[in-house]
Short mmCIF file of C-alpha atoms in Angstrom, two decimals:
data_model
loop_
_atom_site.label_atom_id
_atom_site.label_comp_id
_atom_site.label_asym_id
_atom_site.label_seq_id
_atom_site.Cartn_x
_atom_site.Cartn_y
_atom_site.Cartn_z
CA MET A 1 27.48 52.75 -49.03
CA GLU A 2 25.58 50.30 -49.38
CA THR A 3 24.05 47.73 -46.48
CA GLN A 4 25.06 44.03 -47.05
CA THR A 5 21.81 42.29 -47.08
CA ASN A 6 21.69 38.09 -45.40
CA ALA A 7 22.02 36.30 -47.71
CA GLY A 8 18.77 34.30 -45.53
CA ASP A 9 16.16 35.58 -44.75
CA PRO A 10 16.72 37.01 -41.53
CA LYS A 11 12.63 37.33 -39.95
CA GLY A 12 12.09 33.37 -41.20
CA ASP A 13 15.45 32.60 -38.79
CA LEU A 14 13.98 35.32 -36.22
CA GLU A 15 10.30 33.00 -36.60
CA ARG A 16 12.20 29.50 -36.69
CA LEU A 17 14.05 30.51 -33.39
CA ARG A 18 10.19 31.75 -31.81
CA SER A 19 8.97 29.21 -32.48
CA GLU A 20 12.12 26.69 -31.43
CA ASN A 21 12.32 28.87 -27.44
CA GLU A 22 8.17 28.41 -27.53
CA LYS A 23 8.79 24.55 -27.58
CA LEU A 24 11.51 23.95 -25.06
CA ARG A 25 9.21 26.49 -22.71
CA ARG A 26 7.16 24.37 -22.85
CA GLU A 27 8.60 21.26 -22.64
CA LEU A 28 10.47 22.45 -19.88
CA GLU A 29 7.22 23.38 -18.08
CA GLU A 30 6.23 19.87 -18.86
CA THR A 31 8.89 18.47 -17.53
CA ARG A 32 8.60 20.91 -14.13
CA ARG A 33 5.18 19.91 -13.79
CA ASP A 34 6.59 15.86 -14.27
CA SER A 35 8.71 16.79 -11.38
CA THR A 36 6.47 17.65 -9.09
CA ARG A 37 3.53 15.58 -10.06
CA TYR A 38 6.59 12.99 -9.08
CA LEU A 39 7.68 14.11 -5.96
CA GLN A 40 4.32 14.82 -4.38
CA ASN A 41 3.88 11.00 -5.49
CA VAL A 42 6.94 9.90 -3.69
CA ALA A 43 6.02 12.15 -0.95
CA HIS A 44 2.19 10.39 -1.02
CA GLN A 45 3.65 7.07 -1.06
CA LEU A 46 6.73 7.46 1.77
CA THR A 47 3.80 8.96 4.37
CA ALA A 48 0.88 6.64 3.37
CA PRO A 49 2.60 3.43 5.67
CA LEU A 50 3.68 6.21 8.44
CA ASN A 51 0.43 7.54 8.73
CA ALA A 52 -1.30 4.39 9.26
CA ILE A 53 2.25 3.64 12.03
CA LYS A 54 0.90 6.03 13.98
CA TRP A 55 -2.81 5.06 13.98
CA ASN A 56 -2.15 1.66 15.11
CA ILE A 57 0.23 2.82 17.67
CA GLU A 58 -2.69 4.70 18.94
CA ALA A 59 -5.20 2.06 18.67
CA ILE A 60 -3.16 0.08 20.32
CA LYS A 61 -2.62 2.74 23.17
CA ASP A 62 -6.80 2.39 23.04
CA GLU A 63 -7.54 -0.39 26.10
CA LYS A 64 -11.16 -0.57 24.99
CA ILE A 65 -9.46 -2.30 21.78
CA PRO A 66 -9.29 -6.40 22.02
CA ILE A 67 -6.00 -8.22 22.93
CA PRO A 68 -6.16 -10.51 19.11
CA ARG A 69 -6.68 -7.11 17.87
CA LYS A 70 -3.94 -5.11 18.54
CA LYS A 71 -1.54 -8.49 17.09
CA ASN A 72 -3.22 -7.79 13.93
CA LEU A 73 -2.41 -4.53 13.79
CA LEU A 74 0.92 -5.24 15.11
CA SER A 75 1.00 -7.47 12.73
CA SER A 76 -0.48 -4.46 9.99
CA ILE A 77 2.94 -2.14 11.50
CA TYR A 78 5.30 -5.08 10.94
CA SER A 79 4.12 -4.86 6.91
CA GLN A 80 4.05 -0.85 6.78
CA GLY A 81 7.10 -0.99 7.83
CA THR A 82 8.12 -3.20 5.47
CA ILE A 83 6.61 -1.47 2.86
CA LEU A 84 8.65 1.71 3.82
CA VAL A 85 11.85 0.19 4.00
CA HIS A 86 11.40 -1.56 0.75
CA LEU A 87 10.74 2.26 -0.84
CA ILE A 88 13.31 3.70 0.07
CA LYS A 89 16.14 1.53 -0.25
CA ASN A 90 14.13 1.87 -3.92
CA PHE A 91 14.71 5.48 -3.81
CA SER A 92 18.58 5.28 -2.53
CA LEU A 93 19.28 2.95 -4.70
CA MET A 94 18.19 5.13 -7.99
CA SER A 95 20.84 7.19 -7.36
CA ASN A 96 23.49 4.74 -6.79
CA LEU A 97 22.12 2.72 -9.67
CA GLU A 98 22.30 5.57 -12.30
CA ALA A 99 26.50 6.32 -10.68
CA ASP A 100 27.18 2.67 -11.36
CA HIS A 101 25.76 2.39 -15.03
CA GLU A 102 27.36 5.54 -15.82
CA LEU A 103 30.71 4.06 -13.79
CA GLY A 104 29.55 0.83 -15.35
CA GLN A 105 30.28 -1.41 -12.31
CA PHE A 106 29.26 -2.31 -9.17
CA ARG A 107 29.44 -0.45 -6.10
CA ASP A 108 29.89 -3.81 -4.19
CA MET A 109 31.37 -7.27 -5.17
CA PRO A 110 29.67 -9.65 -7.06
CA GLU A 111 29.61 -13.24 -4.09
CA ARG A 112 28.04 -16.27 -5.08
CA VAL A 113 23.99 -16.42 -4.17
CA SER A 114 22.15 -19.81 -4.22
CA PRO A 115 18.91 -18.77 -6.21
CA LEU A 116 17.09 -20.93 -4.04
CA ARG A 117 17.91 -19.29 -1.25
CA LEU A 118 16.71 -16.27 -2.01
CA ALA A 119 13.56 -16.90 -3.38
CA ILE A 120 12.51 -18.94 -0.18
CA ASN A 121 13.88 -15.87 2.39
CA LEU A 122 12.43 -13.10 -0.03
CA ALA A 123 9.26 -15.16 -0.13
CA GLY A 124 8.95 -15.76 3.21
CA ASP A 125 9.64 -11.87 4.27
CA PHE A 126 6.99 -11.02 1.49
CA GLU A 127 4.30 -13.86 2.95
CA PRO A 128 2.73 -11.05 6.09
CA GLN A 129 2.12 -8.89 3.45
CA ALA A 130 0.69 -11.11 0.54
CA ALA A 131 -1.43 -12.36 3.46
CA GLU A 132 -2.86 -9.52 4.24
CA THR A 133 -5.02 -9.22 1.41
CA GLY A 134 -5.82 -12.60 1.20
CA LYS A 135 -2.86 -13.67 -0.89
CA LYS A 136 -0.16 -16.75 -1.17
CA ILE A 137 3.18 -17.05 -2.09
CA GLU A 138 4.81 -20.35 -3.10
CA VAL A 139 8.41 -21.18 -3.79
CA GLY A 140 8.71 -24.23 -6.97
CA ILE A 141 11.20 -26.04 -5.36
CA PRO A 142 11.80 -28.94 -7.72
CA SER A 143 11.78 -25.86 -10.98
CA LEU A 144 14.55 -23.95 -9.50
CA ASP A 145 16.11 -27.09 -8.66
CA ARG A 146 16.04 -28.38 -11.97
CA VAL A 147 17.22 -24.85 -14.15
CA PHE A 148 19.88 -24.24 -10.87
CA GLY A 149 20.54 -27.36 -9.18
CA ASN A 150 23.45 -26.87 -6.90
CA LYS A 151 24.69 -24.08 -9.02
CA ALA A 152 25.71 -20.13 -7.35
CA LEU A 153 24.79 -16.78 -9.11
CA LEU A 154 27.96 -15.06 -9.16
CA VAL A 155 25.42 -11.10 -8.62
CA VAL A 156 25.20 -8.40 -5.73
CA LYS A 157 23.66 -10.39 -3.52
CA ASN A 158 21.77 -6.69 -1.95
CA LEU A 159 21.10 -5.72 -5.78
CA VAL A 160 19.52 -8.58 -6.66
CA ALA A 161 17.32 -9.02 -3.71
CA GLN A 162 16.36 -5.74 -4.37
CA ALA A 163 15.18 -6.60 -7.60
CA LEU A 164 13.21 -10.05 -6.55
CA SER A 165 11.90 -8.14 -3.89
CA ASN A 166 10.30 -5.41 -6.59
CA LEU A 167 8.51 -7.78 -8.49
CA LEU A 168 7.16 -9.98 -5.58
CA GLU A 169 6.04 -6.42 -4.01
CA ASN A 170 4.31 -5.79 -7.83
CA ALA A 171 2.98 -9.23 -8.28
CA ILE A 172 0.75 -8.64 -4.48
CA LYS A 173 0.19 -5.32 -5.62
CA TYR A 174 -1.71 -6.57 -8.93
CA SER A 175 -2.48 -10.22 -8.18
CA ASP A 176 -6.48 -11.21 -7.48
CA THR A 177 -7.63 -12.29 -3.85
CA GLY A 178 -6.93 -15.75 -3.21
CA THR A 179 -4.99 -16.79 -6.14
CA THR A 180 -0.82 -17.75 -5.42
CA ILE A 181 2.73 -15.80 -6.77
CA THR A 182 4.32 -18.74 -7.95
CA VAL A 183 8.55 -18.00 -7.61
CA THR A 184 10.29 -20.45 -10.49
CA ALA A 185 12.88 -20.84 -12.53
CA ALA A 186 13.02 -20.40 -16.51
CA THR A 187 15.80 -20.48 -19.24
CA GLY A 188 15.64 -18.65 -22.45
CA THR A 189 18.23 -17.65 -24.97
CA GLN A 190 18.93 -14.24 -26.64
CA GLY A 191 20.90 -14.11 -29.78
CA GLN A 192 24.13 -16.41 -28.97
CA THR A 193 23.76 -15.97 -25.09
CA THR A 194 21.68 -19.03 -22.76
CA TYR A 195 20.15 -17.15 -19.88
CA SER A 196 18.41 -19.11 -17.04
CA GLY A 197 16.32 -16.65 -13.93
CA ILE A 198 14.37 -16.78 -11.17
CA SER A 199 10.40 -16.02 -12.27
CA VAL A 200 7.61 -14.01 -10.38
CA VAL A 201 3.60 -15.52 -11.44
CA ASN A 202 0.49 -14.13 -10.71
CA THR A 203 -3.02 -13.94 -11.73
CA GLY A 204 -4.49 -10.39 -12.18
CA LEU A 205 -4.94 -7.55 -13.07
CA PRO A 206 -3.88 -8.51 -17.40
CA ILE A 207 -0.76 -5.84 -18.47
CA LEU A 208 -1.91 -5.20 -22.10
CA ARG A 209 1.36 -6.28 -24.58
CA SER A 210 1.78 -3.03 -26.09
CA GLU A 211 2.62 -0.93 -23.07
CA VAL A 212 5.62 -4.40 -21.86
CA LYS A 213 8.36 -1.87 -23.95
CA THR A 214 7.83 0.63 -21.44
CA LEU A 215 6.96 -0.87 -18.55
CA ALA A 216 10.29 -0.96 -17.13
CA ASP A 217 10.68 2.85 -18.15
CA ARG A 218 11.17 5.44 -14.52
CA GLY A 219 7.68 6.35 -13.44
CA PHE A 220 5.85 4.28 -16.16
CA ARG A 221 2.89 2.68 -14.62
CA GLY A 222 0.15 0.53 -16.56
CA ASN A 223 -3.29 1.92 -17.83
CA ALA A 224 -4.73 -0.85 -15.30
CA ALA A 225 -2.61 -0.18 -12.60
CA ARG A 226 -3.18 3.73 -12.20
CA GLN A 227 -7.14 2.08 -12.11
CA LYS A 228 -6.37 -0.44 -9.16
CA ILE A 229 -4.10 1.16 -7.42
CA PRO A 230 -3.83 5.32 -8.56
CA ALA A 231 -1.31 5.50 -5.75
CA GLY A 232 2.17 4.52 -6.81
CA THR A 233 5.89 5.64 -7.82
CA GLY A 234 6.62 3.51 -11.34
CA ILE A 235 9.88 2.45 -10.49
CA GLY A 236 9.87 -1.21 -9.12
CA LEU A 237 10.58 -2.49 -12.54
CA TYR A 238 12.80 0.09 -13.77
CA ILE A 239 15.40 -0.71 -10.31
CA ALA A 240 14.78 -4.04 -11.39
CA ASN A 241 16.02 -3.76 -15.04
CA ARG A 242 18.79 -1.61 -14.13
CA ILE A 243 19.92 -4.27 -11.75
CA MET A 244 19.94 -7.02 -14.80
CA GLU A 245 21.70 -4.40 -17.46
CA LEU A 246 24.33 -3.92 -14.70
CA HIS A 247 23.97 -7.74 -13.95
CA GLU A 248 24.73 -8.23 -18.38
CA GLY A 249 20.87 -9.49 -17.88
CA LEU A 250 17.68 -8.92 -18.75
CA ILE A 251 14.01 -8.56 -17.35
CA GLN A 252 11.47 -10.17 -19.94
CA ILE A 253 7.75 -9.51 -18.98
CA LYS A 254 4.96 -12.38 -20.83
CA PRO A 255 1.33 -11.11 -20.30
CA ASN A 256 -0.80 -13.72 -20.97
CA GLY A 257 -3.60 -12.57 -20.39
CA THR A 258 -4.40 -12.69 -16.68
CA GLU A 259 -1.39 -14.17 -16.21
CA THR A 260 1.83 -12.44 -15.69
CA ARG A 261 4.91 -13.98 -15.48
CA ILE A 262 8.18 -11.39 -15.08
CA THR A 263 11.72 -12.85 -15.23
CA LEU A 264 15.26 -11.95 -14.51
CA PHE A 265 17.84 -13.48 -16.77
CA PHE A 266 20.60 -13.81 -15.95
CA PRO A 267 23.49 -14.96 -19.09
CA ASP A 268 24.69 -18.27 -17.83
CA SER A 269 28.02 -16.65 -17.44
CA ARG A 270 26.84 -15.60 -14.43
CA VAL A 271 25.79 -19.12 -13.37
CA VAL A 272 28.49 -20.81 -11.31
CA ASP A 273 29.67 -23.26 -8.80
CA PRO A 274 28.96 -22.32 -5.50
CA ILE A 275 31.26 -22.24 -3.07
CA ARG A 276 32.92 -24.82 -0.84
CA SER A 277 32.60 -25.37 2.52
CA ASP A 278 36.30 -25.61 2.77
CA GLU A 279 36.09 -21.90 0.65
CA GLU A 280 34.11 -20.26 3.49
CA MET B 1 -25.59 1.46 13.92
CA LYS B 2 -23.43 1.07 10.75
CA ILE B 3 -20.70 2.92 9.15
CA LEU B 4 -19.25 2.19 5.80
CA LEU B 5 -16.23 2.55 5.11
CA VAL B 6 -14.72 2.57 1.47
CA ASP B 7 -10.95 2.92 0.56
CA ASP B 8 -9.19 0.37 -1.49
CA GLU B 9 -5.66 0.37 0.80
CA LEU B 10 -8.38 -1.23 3.80
CA PRO B 11 -5.90 -2.91 6.08
CA LYS B 12 -4.24 0.78 6.36
CA LEU B 13 -7.76 1.50 8.54
CA GLU B 14 -8.16 -1.27 10.96
CA ALA B 15 -7.18 0.97 13.56
CA LEU B 16 -9.63 3.04 12.70
CA ILE B 17 -12.38 0.32 11.84
CA ALA B 18 -10.91 -1.64 15.27
CA THR B 19 -11.62 1.58 17.16
CA LEU B 20 -15.08 2.60 15.97
CA GLU B 21 -16.40 -1.12 16.29
CA SER B 22 -14.61 -1.12 20.48
CA ASN B 23 -16.73 2.08 20.81
CA GLY B 24 -19.75 0.19 19.67
CA PHE B 25 -20.53 0.96 15.81
CA GLU B 26 -20.78 -2.06 13.37
CA CYS B 27 -17.93 -0.99 10.11
CA VAL B 28 -19.05 -2.02 6.50
CA ALA B 29 -15.58 -2.03 4.13
CA ALA B 30 -15.92 -1.64 0.73
CA LYS B 31 -12.64 -1.31 -1.41
CA ASN B 32 -13.89 0.58 -4.21
CA MET B 33 -17.06 2.30 -5.27
CA THR B 34 -18.92 -0.46 -7.10
CA GLU B 35 -18.67 -2.09 -4.31
CA GLY B 36 -19.70 0.72 -2.27
CA VAL B 37 -23.30 1.37 -3.63
CA LYS B 38 -23.87 -2.48 -3.38
CA ALA B 39 -23.13 -1.35 0.35
CA LEU B 40 -25.46 1.02 0.27
CA HIS B 41 -28.00 -0.95 -1.21
CA GLN B 42 -27.79 -3.78 1.72
CA HIS B 43 -27.22 -1.70 4.54
CA GLU B 44 -28.76 1.17 6.04
CA VAL B 45 -25.59 3.06 7.43
CA SER B 46 -25.89 6.19 9.71
CA VAL B 47 -22.67 7.48 7.59
CA VAL B 48 -20.08 6.67 4.74
CA VAL B 49 -16.14 7.05 4.93
CA THR B 50 -15.09 7.75 1.73
CA ASP B 51 -11.38 8.09 0.57
CA VAL B 52 -11.09 9.54 -3.05
CA MET B 53 -7.89 7.93 -4.88
CA MET B 54 -9.42 4.11 -5.99
CA GLU B 55 -11.05 1.58 -7.63
CA PRO B 56 -14.30 2.44 -9.60
CA GLY B 57 -14.45 -1.32 -9.23
CA PRO B 58 -16.89 -2.87 -12.25
CA SER B 59 -19.80 -1.16 -12.24
CA PHE B 60 -18.14 2.70 -12.72
CA CYS B 61 -15.39 1.72 -15.28
CA HIS B 62 -15.57 4.42 -17.37
CA VAL B 63 -14.57 6.86 -14.04
CA ASP B 64 -11.57 7.87 -13.28
CA ALA B 65 -9.41 6.38 -10.21
CA ASN B 66 -7.42 9.29 -9.36
CA GLU B 67 -11.31 11.41 -9.07
CA CYS B 68 -13.26 8.11 -8.26
CA GLY B 69 -14.04 9.28 -4.18
CA PHE B 70 -15.80 12.83 -5.84
CA HIS B 71 -18.18 10.50 -8.28
CA PHE B 72 -18.59 8.67 -5.45
CA ILE B 73 -19.92 12.12 -3.00
CA GLU B 74 -22.29 13.17 -6.43
CA HIS B 75 -23.17 9.37 -6.83
CA ILE B 76 -24.79 9.09 -3.15
CA GLN B 77 -25.88 12.91 -3.26
CA GLN B 78 -27.82 12.20 -5.77
CA ASN B 79 -29.27 8.98 -4.80
CA TRP B 80 -29.63 9.26 -0.95
CA PRO B 81 -29.19 13.33 -0.08
CA ARG B 82 -29.52 13.12 3.67
CA LEU B 83 -26.36 10.94 4.06
CA PRO B 84 -23.55 12.12 5.51
CA ILE B 85 -20.41 11.64 3.78
CA VAL B 86 -17.00 12.19 5.44
CA CYS B 87 -14.14 12.03 2.71
CA LEU B 88 -10.80 10.18 4.61
CA SER B 89 -7.93 10.70 2.54
CA VAL B 90 -5.10 13.40 1.69
CA ILE B 91 -5.67 15.89 -0.99
CA ALA B 92 -2.31 18.34 -1.83
CA ASP B 93 -5.30 20.73 -4.55
CA GLN B 94 -6.50 23.22 -2.38
CA ALA B 95 -9.85 23.56 -5.11
CA LYS B 96 -10.44 20.11 -4.57
CA ILE B 97 -11.17 20.81 -0.50
CA ARG B 98 -12.96 23.01 -1.31
CA LEU B 99 -15.26 21.35 -4.27
CA LEU B 100 -15.93 18.94 -1.25
CA ALA B 101 -17.09 22.23 1.32
CA LYS B 102 -18.73 23.72 -1.34
CA ARG B 103 -20.68 19.35 -1.42
CA ARG B 104 -20.59 19.88 2.39
CA VAL B 105 -18.77 17.09 3.00
CA ARG B 106 -16.51 16.86 5.79
CA TYR B 107 -12.79 16.11 5.31
CA LEU B 108 -10.18 14.21 7.58
CA ARG B 109 -6.67 14.11 6.71
CA LYS B 110 -6.23 10.55 6.82
CA GLY B 111 -3.16 9.41 9.22
CA GLU B 112 -2.18 12.48 9.83
CA THR B 113 -6.06 13.48 11.74
CA PRO B 114 -5.30 11.76 15.21
CA LEU B 115 -6.93 8.69 15.41
CA SER B 116 -8.75 9.98 17.91
CA THR B 117 -10.31 13.11 16.66
CA ALA B 118 -10.88 11.46 13.43
CA VAL B 119 -12.95 8.39 14.95
CA GLU B 120 -15.02 11.75 17.15
CA VAL B 121 -15.65 13.18 14.54
CA ILE B 122 -17.08 10.32 12.17
CA THR B 123 -19.21 9.61 15.98
CA ALA B 124 -20.29 13.03 15.99
CA VAL B 125 -21.62 13.03 11.82
CA ALA B 126 -23.19 9.26 12.73
CA GLU B 127 -25.10 10.58 15.45
CA GLY B 128 -26.49 14.09 13.82
CA ARG B 129 -24.15 15.85 16.73
CA MET B 130 -22.49 17.27 13.39
CA VAL B 131 -24.48 19.15 10.92
CA ARG B 132 -22.47 18.97 7.39
CA PRO B 133 -20.35 22.07 6.75
CA ARG B 134 -21.44 25.37 5.09
CA TYR B 135 -19.93 26.74 2.56
#
């Protein structure tokens, strides 16, 4: 009896499968390494502010330290607390956002939010953190007035506040000492859609044009950013981008030498009449 | 007696600086390796306290920020061989901790070592009461 042989090349097939298997194994190994690095990084980001708080409390208990110094330590505790809350919010948001994207809907109902009030409130929240590193935050009220007038944004307030907070946090981190971070308004078009947005403009670390496309990817950090501040999660812009996608908006990153303008653009369908006081 | 502290997140060291100053030390702070080296040329310090991950600054821009502290330590040991160094950082890699011991640099875990202990160790090293660790 003759044995039927395979029309193909079994040895070649086996070799191909083996090499494919090897490639997948290497990819899996790389993914595991990335994941470990990412988790170590996250752990460091969470423990660093907590440890700073612990040391500050220990110093405040020291009777030899004068009161004005203790006031500085208290301000620092407040700043570290703000950083920590912001980080934790980002991590929990990230998982919620993935789920919202899959469902294509919001967890919370969009509401009318005043862009001006949002900008002023968040600038105030981040002012101590900025002052600690010798920077200022200014809100361009005339510009916001010109673009939005008395209109409101129909958005999920907490999400958009988080997106803007992430931009402000990055601006504080990467701008030069003695500079001013500006929160202002912008308009733009893409295809048939016109957009109105809130921009954060800062001067400091340059973003390479080649990095703009990947800057909002999860875990990506620009080369200059990694050199200046080695520790970082690389999720701030990723989250801001996901939030804007959920609002049918977009995020625009415009580097111009040492100046960076990042804008959260909302489609004009989300720029609505404010709620009247008799409706509230 | 002066202490040089080099860290890119100096506000996180405010508690340490306040405590050292209340104990009579003068603290000189630098936020990167370039400023650290400059400070060493300008001040006679008794000990250098340095982080590992930090910005190298303009004079050492070729240095990897993740390893910057090790380059700084090497630079100090080449140019100021008698100057004691304390590494104040959070290092997960045991090989790197062994490397510090090999370079006879004392290692304190930033924020995790109690502040009082960190101050005691830095004081003892500055006053020459604590010799460099032997490998």
